Short mmCIF file of C-alpha atoms in Angstrom, two decimals:
data_model
loop_
_atom_site.label_atom_id
_atom_site.label_comp_id
_atom_site.label_asym_id
_atom_site.label_seq_id
_atom_site.Cartn_x
_atom_site.Cartn_y
_atom_site.Cartn_z
CA MET A 1 2.11 -38.67 -1.21
CA ARG A 2 3.40 -35.80 0.30
CA LYS A 3 2.79 -35.16 3.91
CA THR A 4 0.81 -31.94 3.52
CA GLY A 5 0.21 -30.05 6.76
CA PHE A 6 -3.00 -28.31 7.19
CA LEU A 7 -3.91 -25.00 9.54
CA TYR A 8 -7.61 -23.97 10.47
CA ASP A 9 -9.60 -22.90 13.11
CA ASP A 10 -12.63 -22.33 14.03
CA ARG A 11 -12.00 -19.49 15.82
CA TYR A 12 -10.60 -18.02 12.72
CA LEU A 13 -14.40 -17.18 12.24
CA LEU A 14 -14.46 -14.83 15.35
CA HIS A 15 -12.54 -11.93 13.70
CA ASP A 16 -15.63 -9.99 12.55
CA THR A 17 -16.02 -7.22 10.26
CA GLY A 18 -18.69 -6.06 10.19
CA GLN A 19 -22.54 -6.46 7.09
CA TYR A 20 -20.46 -6.55 3.70
CA HIS A 21 -16.81 -6.30 4.37
CA PRO A 22 -15.12 -8.33 1.39
CA GLU A 23 -13.29 -10.51 4.57
CA MET A 24 -15.49 -12.60 6.32
CA PRO A 25 -15.77 -15.16 8.34
CA ASP A 26 -17.25 -16.82 5.13
CA ARG A 27 -14.09 -16.95 2.92
CA LEU A 28 -12.76 -19.49 5.93
CA ARG A 29 -15.80 -21.31 5.31
CA ALA A 30 -16.12 -21.93 1.64
CA ALA A 31 -11.51 -22.64 1.63
CA TYR A 32 -13.02 -25.35 4.23
CA LYS A 33 -15.73 -26.87 2.48
CA GLY A 34 -13.53 -26.85 -0.88
CA LEU A 35 -11.65 -29.82 1.42
CA GLU A 36 -14.42 -31.44 2.65
CA GLN A 37 -16.20 -31.81 -0.82
CA ALA A 38 -13.05 -32.92 -1.70
CA GLY A 39 -12.37 -35.72 0.42
CA LEU A 40 -8.73 -34.16 0.90
CA LEU A 41 -9.71 -33.70 5.06
CA GLN A 42 -8.05 -37.61 5.45
CA ASN A 43 -4.74 -36.54 3.67
CA ILE A 44 -3.43 -33.15 5.59
CA ILE A 45 -2.34 -33.26 8.80
CA PRO A 46 -3.96 -30.55 10.79
CA VAL A 47 -1.87 -28.48 12.38
CA LYS A 48 -3.22 -26.69 15.81
CA ALA A 49 -3.49 -23.32 15.93
CA VAL A 50 -1.79 -22.15 18.64
CA LYS A 51 -1.58 -17.99 19.95
CA ALA A 52 1.55 -16.71 19.26
CA ASN A 53 4.51 -15.72 21.97
CA GLN A 54 4.53 -12.25 21.52
CA LYS A 55 8.24 -12.06 21.43
CA TRP A 56 7.89 -13.25 17.80
CA ILE A 57 5.27 -10.23 16.98
CA GLU A 58 7.88 -7.88 17.92
CA ALA A 59 10.64 -9.03 15.61
CA VAL A 60 8.20 -7.43 13.00
CA HIS A 61 6.39 -4.89 15.07
CA SER A 62 6.44 -2.35 17.25
CA ILE A 63 5.63 -2.51 21.39
CA LYS A 64 3.83 0.82 20.43
CA TYR A 65 1.48 -0.60 17.32
CA LEU A 66 0.51 -3.49 19.96
CA MET A 67 -0.81 -2.28 22.92
CA ARG A 68 -2.28 0.30 20.87
CA PHE A 69 -4.25 -2.42 18.35
CA GLU A 70 -4.78 -4.70 21.87
CA ASP A 71 -6.06 -1.09 23.11
CA ALA A 72 -8.17 -1.14 20.70
CA CYS A 73 -9.77 -4.24 21.31
CA LEU A 74 -10.32 -3.98 24.76
CA LEU A 75 -11.75 -0.96 24.71
CA GLY A 76 -14.78 -2.31 21.66
CA MET A 77 -13.15 -0.01 18.71
CA THR A 78 -14.07 -1.39 15.83
CA GLU A 79 -12.25 0.14 13.32
CA PHE A 80 -8.77 0.69 13.70
CA ASP A 81 -6.45 3.03 11.40
CA TYR A 82 -8.15 2.42 8.60
CA PRO A 83 -12.57 2.72 7.94
CA ASP A 84 -11.49 -0.87 6.34
CA ASN A 85 -9.51 -2.36 9.03
CA GLN A 86 -13.39 -3.39 10.27
CA MET A 87 -13.45 -5.99 13.60
CA CYS A 88 -13.91 -6.96 16.88
CA LYS A 89 -13.01 -6.47 20.56
CA ASP A 90 -11.50 -10.67 20.07
CA THR A 91 -9.52 -9.39 16.22
CA TYR A 92 -6.17 -9.34 18.94
CA ASN A 93 -6.32 -13.12 19.92
CA ILE A 94 -7.50 -14.11 16.63
CA ALA A 95 -4.47 -12.30 15.34
CA ALA A 96 -2.59 -13.60 17.24
CA LEU A 97 -4.12 -16.75 16.45
CA ALA A 98 -2.78 -17.31 13.11
CA VAL A 99 0.22 -16.16 12.79
CA GLY A 100 0.77 -18.79 16.36
CA GLY A 101 -0.48 -21.08 13.90
CA ILE A 102 1.50 -21.05 11.15
CA MET A 103 4.58 -20.36 13.11
CA GLU A 104 3.68 -23.69 14.28
CA ALA A 105 3.36 -25.47 10.85
CA ALA A 106 6.63 -23.56 10.38
CA LYS A 107 7.75 -25.69 13.49
CA MET A 108 6.08 -28.55 12.72
CA MET A 109 7.93 -28.56 8.99
CA MET A 110 11.50 -28.03 10.57
CA GLU A 111 10.48 -31.02 12.50
CA GLY A 112 10.04 -33.21 9.35
CA ARG A 113 6.64 -33.59 10.18
CA ILE A 114 5.88 -32.47 7.50
CA GLU A 115 7.05 -31.33 4.00
CA ASN A 116 4.45 -28.61 3.25
CA ALA A 117 1.16 -26.61 4.87
CA PHE A 118 -0.92 -24.58 3.43
CA CYS A 119 -2.59 -22.30 6.85
CA ALA A 120 -6.10 -20.88 6.15
CA VAL A 121 -6.65 -18.02 8.34
CA ARG A 122 -7.59 -14.69 8.98
CA PRO A 123 -7.45 -11.96 8.87
CA PRO A 124 -4.79 -11.44 6.33
CA GLY A 125 -1.46 -10.60 7.14
CA HIS A 126 0.70 -9.09 3.57
CA HIS A 127 -0.77 -5.06 3.88
CA ALA A 128 0.44 -5.23 7.52
CA GLU A 129 3.46 -2.97 7.82
CA VAL A 130 5.02 -2.45 11.85
CA SER A 131 3.59 0.03 13.65
CA LYS A 132 -0.37 0.31 10.99
CA ALA A 133 -3.42 -2.19 9.98
CA MET A 134 -3.41 -1.24 6.71
CA GLY A 135 -6.11 -3.47 3.72
CA PHE A 136 -7.86 -5.47 6.23
CA CYS A 137 -3.91 -6.49 7.87
CA TYR A 138 -3.51 -6.51 11.65
CA PHE A 139 -0.05 -8.76 12.04
CA ASN A 140 2.22 -9.25 8.61
CA ASN A 141 1.95 -13.27 9.24
CA VAL A 142 4.48 -14.23 6.51
CA ALA A 143 7.56 -11.85 7.44
CA ILE A 144 6.58 -12.55 11.42
CA THR A 145 6.88 -16.10 9.91
CA ALA A 146 10.09 -16.17 8.16
CA ARG A 147 12.40 -13.77 11.18
CA TYR A 148 11.15 -17.00 13.59
CA LEU A 149 12.10 -19.79 10.88
CA GLN A 150 15.62 -16.98 10.46
CA GLN A 151 16.20 -16.70 14.17
CA GLU A 152 14.65 -20.12 15.65
CA TRP A 153 15.56 -22.31 12.98
CA GLY A 154 18.99 -21.00 11.65
CA ILE A 155 17.34 -20.98 8.29
CA GLY A 156 20.01 -17.72 5.98
CA ARG A 157 17.75 -16.84 3.33
CA VAL A 158 14.13 -16.93 3.10
CA GLY A 159 12.15 -16.75 -0.31
CA ILE A 160 8.36 -14.94 -0.76
CA VAL A 161 6.24 -15.35 -3.47
CA ASP A 162 3.51 -13.25 -3.09
CA PHE A 163 0.37 -13.48 -6.31
CA ASP A 164 -2.19 -12.34 -4.36
CA VAL A 165 -4.23 -9.57 -6.52
CA HIS A 166 -2.40 -6.64 -4.59
CA HIS A 167 0.61 -5.87 -3.42
CA GLY A 168 2.74 -6.31 -0.03
CA ASN A 169 3.12 -3.35 0.32
CA GLY A 170 4.06 -4.63 4.45
CA THR A 171 6.12 -7.22 3.42
CA GLN A 172 8.07 -5.74 1.41
CA HIS A 173 8.40 -2.60 3.25
CA ILE A 174 9.95 -4.71 6.40
CA PHE A 175 12.13 -6.53 3.72
CA GLU A 176 12.85 -4.20 1.38
CA ALA A 177 16.82 -3.17 3.41
CA ASP A 178 17.45 -7.17 4.39
CA PRO A 179 19.47 -9.82 1.43
CA THR A 180 18.37 -12.15 3.25
CA VAL A 181 14.80 -12.64 2.44
CA PHE A 182 13.62 -12.16 -0.97
CA TYR A 183 10.12 -10.37 -1.03
CA TYR A 184 8.77 -11.87 -4.85
CA SER A 185 5.39 -10.06 -5.36
CA VAL A 186 3.19 -10.70 -9.26
CA HIS A 187 0.03 -8.04 -8.50
CA GLU A 188 -2.30 -5.67 -10.20
CA HIS A 189 -0.26 -2.87 -11.76
CA PRO A 190 -0.70 -0.23 -8.72
CA SER A 191 -2.10 1.88 -10.15
CA PHE A 192 -5.11 0.90 -10.66
CA SER A 193 -5.64 -0.38 -7.80
CA PHE A 194 -4.98 -1.13 -4.00
CA PRO A 195 -2.27 0.17 -2.01
CA GLY A 196 -0.45 2.02 -4.71
CA THR A 197 3.35 0.67 -4.46
CA GLY A 198 4.91 -2.57 -5.72
CA ARG A 199 6.19 -0.48 -9.16
CA ASP A 200 8.48 -2.47 -11.22
CA PHE A 201 11.27 -0.33 -10.09
CA GLU A 202 11.01 -0.64 -5.95
CA LYS A 203 13.63 -3.31 -5.95
CA GLY A 204 14.56 -3.07 -2.73
CA ILE A 205 17.03 -0.41 -1.06
CA ASP A 206 20.82 -0.35 0.74
CA LEU A 207 21.63 -3.73 1.56
CA GLY A 208 18.48 -5.18 0.79
CA TYR A 209 19.11 -3.39 -3.51
CA GLY A 210 18.01 -6.76 -5.86
CA PHE A 211 16.22 -8.49 -3.01
CA THR A 212 12.90 -7.19 -4.07
CA LEU A 213 11.18 -7.46 -7.03
CA ASN A 214 7.45 -6.92 -8.24
CA SER A 215 5.81 -8.25 -11.81
CA PRO A 216 2.79 -5.50 -12.46
CA MET A 217 -0.30 -6.05 -14.55
CA LEU A 218 -2.35 -4.58 -16.18
CA PRO A 219 -5.96 -4.02 -15.61
CA GLY A 220 -7.69 -7.08 -18.93
CA GLN A 221 -4.47 -9.55 -18.71
CA GLY A 222 -4.10 -12.83 -17.48
CA ASP A 223 -3.82 -16.26 -17.57
CA THR A 224 -1.02 -15.51 -21.09
CA GLU A 225 0.86 -12.21 -19.80
CA PHE A 226 1.61 -14.06 -15.79
CA LYS A 227 3.10 -16.62 -17.31
CA HIS A 228 5.33 -15.32 -19.72
CA LEU A 229 6.12 -12.57 -15.97
CA ILE A 230 6.38 -16.21 -13.82
CA GLU A 231 8.53 -17.07 -15.76
CA ARG A 232 10.88 -13.78 -17.28
CA ASP A 233 10.86 -12.71 -12.71
CA LEU A 234 10.13 -14.83 -10.44
CA ILE A 235 11.76 -18.03 -12.08
CA PRO A 236 15.08 -16.52 -12.74
CA ALA A 237 15.31 -14.91 -9.54
CA PHE A 238 14.92 -17.34 -6.85
CA ALA A 239 17.70 -20.33 -9.23
CA GLN A 240 19.86 -17.21 -8.54
CA PHE A 241 18.86 -16.72 -4.58
CA GLN A 242 17.65 -19.96 -3.88
CA PRO A 243 15.67 -20.07 -0.92
CA GLU A 244 15.82 -21.97 1.88
CA VAL A 245 12.63 -22.16 2.29
CA ILE A 246 9.07 -20.11 0.60
CA ILE A 247 6.31 -18.57 2.02
CA VAL A 248 3.30 -18.09 -0.32
CA SER A 249 1.30 -15.20 0.27
CA ALA A 250 -1.84 -17.26 -1.25
CA GLY A 251 -4.11 -14.51 -2.35
CA PHE A 252 -6.85 -15.66 -5.56
CA ASP A 253 -8.90 -12.44 -5.72
CA ALA A 254 -6.53 -12.49 -8.66
CA HIS A 255 -9.06 -14.35 -10.61
CA ILE A 256 -11.36 -14.21 -13.57
CA ASP A 257 -15.02 -14.72 -11.23
CA ASP A 258 -12.88 -12.29 -8.24
CA GLU A 259 -15.06 -9.32 -8.71
CA MET A 260 -11.91 -6.98 -6.74
CA SER A 261 -9.55 -7.49 -8.82
CA ASN A 262 -9.67 -7.24 -13.58
CA ILE A 263 -6.70 -9.38 -13.03
CA ASN A 264 -8.63 -12.44 -15.36
CA LEU A 265 -6.79 -15.47 -13.86
CA SER A 266 -8.35 -18.90 -14.97
CA THR A 267 -9.08 -21.16 -12.26
CA GLU A 268 -5.79 -23.37 -13.96
CA CYS A 269 -3.79 -20.93 -13.44
CA TYR A 270 -3.59 -21.47 -10.18
CA THR A 271 -2.49 -24.72 -10.48
CA TRP A 272 0.17 -23.92 -12.41
CA ILE A 273 1.97 -20.90 -10.99
CA MET A 274 1.55 -23.49 -7.81
CA ASP A 275 2.73 -26.07 -9.40
CA LYS A 276 6.23 -23.85 -10.07
CA ILE A 277 6.06 -22.78 -6.37
CA MET A 278 6.74 -26.48 -6.03
CA GLU A 279 8.97 -26.99 -8.26
CA MET A 280 11.42 -24.42 -7.01
CA GLY A 281 10.73 -25.68 -3.50
CA ASP A 282 12.14 -29.48 -4.85
CA SER A 283 15.11 -28.22 -6.15
CA TYR A 284 16.49 -25.15 -3.44
CA SER A 285 14.52 -25.91 -0.19
CA LYS A 286 14.11 -29.17 0.13
CA GLY A 287 10.09 -28.62 -0.73
CA ARG A 288 9.83 -26.59 2.53
CA VAL A 289 6.81 -24.89 1.23
CA LEU A 290 4.75 -23.26 3.86
CA SER A 291 1.65 -20.87 2.48
CA VAL A 292 -0.65 -18.63 3.90
CA LEU A 293 -4.32 -17.52 2.70
CA GLU A 294 -4.25 -14.56 1.59
CA GLY A 295 -7.07 -12.70 -0.19
CA GLY A 296 -10.04 -14.79 -2.73
CA TYR A 297 -13.03 -12.66 -2.59
CA CYS A 298 -15.68 -15.17 -4.12
CA LEU A 299 -17.65 -17.33 -2.24
CA GLU A 300 -18.37 -19.92 -5.43
CA ARG A 301 -14.85 -20.06 -6.69
CA LEU A 302 -12.86 -20.74 -2.94
CA PRO A 303 -14.06 -23.94 -2.68
CA GLU A 304 -12.14 -24.99 -6.40
CA LEU A 305 -9.08 -22.75 -5.98
CA ILE A 306 -8.12 -23.52 -2.42
CA ALA A 307 -8.12 -27.95 -3.28
CA ASN A 308 -6.96 -27.48 -5.62
CA HIS A 309 -3.87 -25.75 -3.48
CA VAL A 310 -4.16 -28.41 -1.55
CA ARG A 311 -3.93 -31.13 -3.73
CA VAL A 312 -1.06 -29.48 -5.65
CA LEU A 313 0.70 -29.68 -2.23
CA LEU A 314 0.17 -33.03 -1.25
CA GLY A 315 2.22 -34.07 -4.64
CA ILE A 316 -1.66 -35.29 -5.98
CA LYS A 317 -2.30 -34.75 -10.31
CA PRO A 318 -6.50 -34.23 -10.36
CA MET B 1 -0.06 27.27 -3.58
CA PHE B 2 2.90 30.05 -4.17
CA ILE B 3 5.85 29.14 -5.17
CA ASP B 4 7.69 30.67 -1.85
CA LYS B 5 6.22 26.65 -0.03
CA SER B 6 7.55 24.98 -2.99
CA MET B 7 11.38 26.03 -3.32
CA THR B 8 13.86 25.00 -2.44
CA LYS B 9 15.53 28.21 -0.14
CA LYS B 10 18.55 27.15 0.34
CA VAL B 11 19.60 27.32 -3.66
CA ILE B 12 23.86 26.10 -4.07
CA THR B 13 25.35 28.96 -5.83
CA ILE B 14 28.73 30.42 -8.50
CA HIS B 15 30.02 33.39 -8.56
CA LYS B 16 30.19 34.58 -12.64
CA ASP B 17 34.50 34.15 -12.28
CA ALA B 18 34.24 31.07 -11.39
CA PRO B 19 35.79 28.08 -13.66
CA ILE B 20 33.56 26.67 -15.82
CA LEU B 21 35.04 23.11 -14.14
CA GLU B 22 34.19 23.86 -10.90
CA ALA B 23 30.76 24.82 -11.42
CA SER B 24 30.12 21.31 -12.70
CA GLU B 25 32.34 19.81 -10.28
CA LYS B 26 28.84 21.19 -7.64
CA MET B 27 26.69 19.47 -9.84
CA LYS B 28 27.65 16.69 -10.03
CA GLN B 29 28.67 17.05 -5.44
CA ASN B 30 24.61 18.31 -5.11
CA ASN B 31 22.70 16.59 -7.79
CA ILE B 32 21.27 18.75 -9.63
CA ARG B 33 20.95 20.46 -13.29
CA HIS B 34 20.72 24.41 -12.79
CA ILE B 35 23.49 26.97 -10.59
CA PRO B 36 22.14 30.38 -9.76
CA VAL B 37 25.10 33.05 -11.72
CA VAL B 38 24.50 35.53 -8.41
CA ASP B 39 27.21 38.78 -7.21
CA LYS B 40 28.79 39.83 -4.09
CA ASP B 41 24.36 41.55 -3.19
CA ASN B 42 22.44 37.65 -3.57
CA ILE B 43 21.77 39.41 -7.31
CA LEU B 44 21.17 37.51 -10.23
CA LEU B 45 23.73 37.58 -12.95
CA GLY B 46 22.15 34.52 -14.70
CA VAL B 47 21.77 30.77 -14.55
CA VAL B 48 24.84 28.20 -15.70
CA THR B 49 23.12 24.79 -16.81
CA ASP B 50 25.08 21.51 -17.49
CA ARG B 51 23.39 21.43 -21.09
CA ASP B 52 24.93 24.33 -20.71
CA ILE B 53 28.81 22.49 -19.74
CA ARG B 54 28.02 19.65 -21.54
CA SER B 55 28.01 22.48 -24.52
CA ALA B 56 31.61 23.93 -24.55
CA MET B 57 33.39 20.93 -23.64
CA PRO B 58 35.29 18.51 -26.67
CA SER B 59 33.05 16.85 -28.62
CA VAL B 60 34.29 13.31 -28.23
CA ALA B 61 34.10 12.39 -31.96
CA LEU B 62 36.80 15.44 -31.63
CA ALA B 63 38.88 13.08 -28.94
CA ASP B 64 41.97 13.94 -31.49
CA LEU B 65 42.55 17.40 -32.12
CA ASP B 66 45.15 18.63 -30.04
CA THR B 67 43.94 18.17 -25.87
CA GLN B 68 46.26 20.50 -24.18
CA LYS B 69 45.25 23.44 -26.71
CA GLU B 70 41.59 21.93 -25.31
CA ARG B 71 42.81 21.82 -22.37
CA GLU B 72 43.72 24.74 -21.67
CA ARG B 73 40.82 26.73 -23.52
CA ILE B 74 37.92 24.80 -21.02
CA THR B 75 40.28 25.47 -17.37
CA LYS B 76 39.77 29.13 -19.03
CA LEU B 77 36.79 29.72 -19.66
CA LYS B 78 34.59 30.57 -17.05
CA VAL B 79 31.08 30.66 -15.92
CA GLU B 80 30.07 34.07 -17.51
CA ASP B 81 31.62 32.74 -20.98
CA ILE B 82 28.70 30.31 -20.89
CA MET B 83 26.08 31.05 -18.48
CA THR B 84 21.83 32.54 -19.87
CA LYS B 85 22.49 35.08 -19.13
CA ASN B 86 18.33 36.33 -18.79
CA PRO B 87 17.39 32.99 -17.83
CA VAL B 88 13.34 33.41 -16.93
CA THR B 89 12.67 33.70 -13.04
CA ILE B 90 9.77 33.40 -11.76
CA SER B 91 8.26 36.05 -8.61
CA PRO B 92 8.62 34.06 -4.89
CA ALA B 93 5.11 35.54 -5.03
CA ASN B 94 3.62 33.56 -8.47
CA THR B 95 2.27 30.50 -7.72
CA LEU B 96 3.12 26.98 -9.09
CA GLU B 97 0.12 27.17 -11.72
CA ASP B 98 1.84 29.09 -12.75
CA ALA B 99 4.82 27.67 -12.99
CA ILE B 100 3.98 24.71 -14.68
CA MET B 101 2.30 26.87 -17.45
CA LEU B 102 5.47 28.97 -17.95
CA MET B 103 7.40 25.50 -18.21
CA GLN B 104 5.04 24.42 -20.47
CA GLN B 105 6.07 27.54 -21.94
CA THR B 106 9.41 27.67 -22.56
CA LYS B 107 10.04 23.91 -21.60
CA VAL B 108 13.02 25.34 -19.79
CA GLY B 109 13.72 22.95 -16.75
CA ALA B 110 13.99 25.60 -13.47
CA PHE B 111 13.17 28.74 -12.82
CA PRO B 112 15.41 31.16 -10.13
CA VAL B 113 13.26 32.72 -7.62
CA VAL B 114 13.82 36.31 -7.09
CA ASP B 115 12.37 39.48 -5.97
CA GLU B 116 12.19 43.10 -7.15
CA ASN B 117 15.86 43.70 -6.80
CA ARG B 118 16.47 40.00 -8.31
CA LYS B 119 17.43 39.30 -5.70
CA LEU B 120 17.29 35.99 -5.46
CA GLN B 121 15.27 34.47 -2.84
CA GLY B 122 15.12 30.03 -4.31
CA ILE B 123 15.37 27.99 -6.63
CA ILE B 124 11.96 26.04 -7.75
CA SER B 125 12.24 22.68 -10.82
CA ILE B 126 10.80 20.39 -11.82
CA ARG B 127 11.39 18.37 -9.71
CA ASP B 128 9.70 20.79 -6.67
CA MET B 129 6.35 20.39 -9.15
CA MET B 130 6.45 16.21 -9.79
CA ARG B 131 6.44 16.41 -4.90
CA ALA B 132 3.41 18.70 -4.79
CA PHE B 133 1.67 17.05 -8.26
CA ILE B 134 2.50 13.63 -6.14
CA ASN B 135 0.97 14.95 -2.98
CA VAL B 136 -1.88 16.26 -4.96
CA LEU B 137 -3.12 13.47 -6.67
CA GLY B 138 -2.64 10.71 -2.71
CA ILE B 139 -1.15 9.00 -3.82
CA GLU B 140 0.85 8.08 -1.32
CA GLU B 141 -1.95 7.07 0.74
CA PRO B 142 -2.95 3.62 0.18
CA GLY B 143 -6.13 3.60 -1.89
CA THR B 144 -7.60 2.58 -4.69
CA LEU B 145 -8.37 4.91 -8.04
CA LEU B 146 -11.58 4.26 -10.22
CA CYS B 147 -12.31 5.75 -13.03
CA ILE B 148 -15.69 7.54 -13.66
CA LEU B 149 -18.01 9.29 -17.00
CA VAL B 150 -20.55 11.06 -16.51
CA GLU B 151 -22.69 14.15 -18.60
CA ASN B 152 -21.59 17.68 -18.54
CA LYS B 153 -23.79 18.64 -15.82
CA LEU B 154 -24.07 20.46 -13.40
CA GLY B 155 -25.34 18.24 -9.92
CA GLN B 156 -23.41 15.18 -11.31
CA MET B 157 -20.17 15.49 -8.47
CA LYS B 158 -22.54 15.65 -5.75
CA ARG B 159 -24.37 12.60 -6.37
CA ILE B 160 -21.47 10.31 -7.21
CA VAL B 161 -19.32 12.13 -3.62
CA ASP B 162 -22.16 11.26 -1.64
CA ALA B 163 -23.01 8.01 -2.86
CA ILE B 164 -19.14 6.84 -1.40
CA SER B 165 -19.63 8.97 1.08
CA GLU B 166 -22.31 7.07 2.04
CA GLU B 167 -20.33 3.84 2.27
CA LYS B 168 -17.73 5.96 4.34
CA VAL B 169 -14.75 5.92 1.72
CA SER B 170 -12.43 8.86 2.29
CA PHE B 171 -11.10 10.60 -0.70
CA GLY B 172 -7.65 11.42 -0.88
CA SER B 173 -8.13 12.77 -4.40
CA ILE B 174 -10.76 13.30 -7.54
CA LEU B 175 -9.37 14.62 -10.64
CA VAL B 176 -11.64 15.64 -13.89
CA ALA B 177 -10.50 15.31 -17.54
CA ARG B 178 -11.22 17.73 -19.96
CA TYR B 179 -11.99 17.39 -24.61
CA TRP B 180 -12.73 13.60 -23.62
CA ASP B 181 -15.46 13.95 -25.27
CA GLU B 182 -17.88 16.62 -26.27
CA ASN B 183 -20.72 16.52 -23.86
CA LYS B 184 -19.30 13.95 -21.42
CA ARG B 185 -16.09 14.50 -18.15
CA ALA B 186 -13.69 11.54 -16.77
CA VAL B 187 -13.70 11.65 -12.89
CA PHE B 188 -11.31 9.58 -11.00
CA PRO B 189 -11.43 9.58 -7.23
CA TYR B 190 -8.84 8.46 -5.57
CA LEU B 191 -10.69 6.12 -3.07
CA LEU B 192 -8.09 5.45 0.06
CA THR B 193 -9.94 2.09 0.54
CA ASN B 194 -9.32 -1.62 -0.74
CA ASN B 195 -12.56 -2.55 -0.90
CA VAL B 196 -14.42 -0.38 -3.52
CA MET B 197 -16.81 -3.54 -5.32
CA ASN B 198 -19.70 -2.21 -3.22
CA ILE B 199 -19.45 1.22 -4.53
CA LYS B 200 -19.18 -0.09 -8.13
CA LYS B 201 -21.98 -1.73 -7.29
CA LYS B 202 -23.94 1.24 -6.44
CA LEU B 203 -22.76 3.55 -9.02
CA LYS B 204 -23.79 1.30 -11.54
CA ASN B 205 -26.90 0.88 -10.26
CA MET B 206 -27.17 4.97 -9.95
CA GLY B 207 -27.48 4.69 -13.21
CA PHE B 208 -22.67 5.71 -14.35
CA THR B 209 -20.83 4.02 -16.25
CA LEU B 210 -17.36 3.37 -14.87
CA LEU B 211 -14.71 3.20 -16.95
CA ASP B 212 -12.49 0.23 -18.12
CA PRO B 213 -9.29 1.28 -16.54
CA MET B 214 -7.33 0.48 -19.84
CA ASN B 215 -9.96 2.92 -21.35
CA TRP B 216 -8.49 5.59 -19.43
CA TYR B 217 -6.24 8.89 -20.13
CA LEU B 218 -5.60 11.53 -17.90
CA ASP B 219 -4.39 14.05 -20.72
CA GLN B 220 -7.00 14.05 -23.68
CA LEU B 221 -5.73 18.29 -25.22
CA PRO B 222 -3.57 18.39 -28.63
CA LYS B 223 0.39 17.97 -27.63
CA ALA B 224 1.71 21.67 -27.41
#
């Protein structure tokens, strides 16, 4: 069994999105329950949530944005930048606690105390832009962690795999001119789904051209097309790029029972993609795979999906 | 919606006596395909396109013809010899709709914009129209597109807009596709949100049909 870190903190439940918002605290409760019921809590190594040092958040987001966001929380605003982004007075601190926890997991991984990790955090991050909150996301968790790994731990090439059903516009834009971070995303086609980016001709800009890769899926497509795109696009791209660490934007909202999308992935397919990512991690990244929760809104399916996901990280065959 | 608000005003032009190689060079440098030909008072005389130039060049298939002679012939060719002398033009007071319809009819990719004295004011190309279309669709802002099938009768749009507004979601755009079905219309609201689950449920409960995205068509008109 591998040494797998697990980040979770009850304070992540405090980010209050109001009534009827899909990005709700129950999502994390479901994730935790999944590991508990599967008897996996005894196998994982807990990662402590700590508040991120602001300098790392500033490695991605503008200072003006941080101030704007913090002020909005202090003033008790319940909405930020878009009506999608419902929040409360604690949101700024919880967001800093989420990304800080992920960086802590990255640190433990680099120190060899764990081999890989799953970070069950709220709020999610991949839609957050340098200076704008978007799609329930405030700090771009994976982007900040990628910069932290590069600047604090001397990692050269970071590979990001984003299998959330929505395109990670924030992550793509942050790294689109950067050849040291490869951003790969598979998602529902932007003409049919939020946020309207991630078309197959978006491949990066300037020096970063060729280091962004998007595989849009059409509504109604499922496992077969998904697996085909991963084999056709992601596998050869990472074989060439040879990432030293792989960060996963793990969204579970492409599941057939998730009403957020029209992509019909099976439960089994989520295990399949994680197996593929682990194989790449072993081949190129010394097994260093850091998985971070993004979307996934079907409370009935999340426990099983997350338990399976962590099983793959642990190297336990179901 | 007027042409003069969307056209390119700093137009690259050329003199009628200029060699065609100069026109070709200008197109390459500026990444354009149409150059208005004007006199010293900026009066429009014609348009030269990349296609006019290509037609004037020798075919690659005939490469072993007398190349020296060919080269001389091409060097001597002037813009005036190959330009379109009576190009389709449009006025700054015309609208974008006029331009789209005219492009559809004439299959021309760009119109010189001239005033009543044929003095050149600008140029409007299919690319300018695309920019306007992207703006109208609102798709540069993040959002989600829905497709709702409705009976073709008064007041349906109000029900949809009210239902969505109650959920505090704003609209990036709304398109209505015609000729979908004799008695129906397909309404495409582009909503500036990631969160359409509740809206979809609500619309279904109101009796609307949400169309499967794989059956969405904007273009139900017979092809011209």
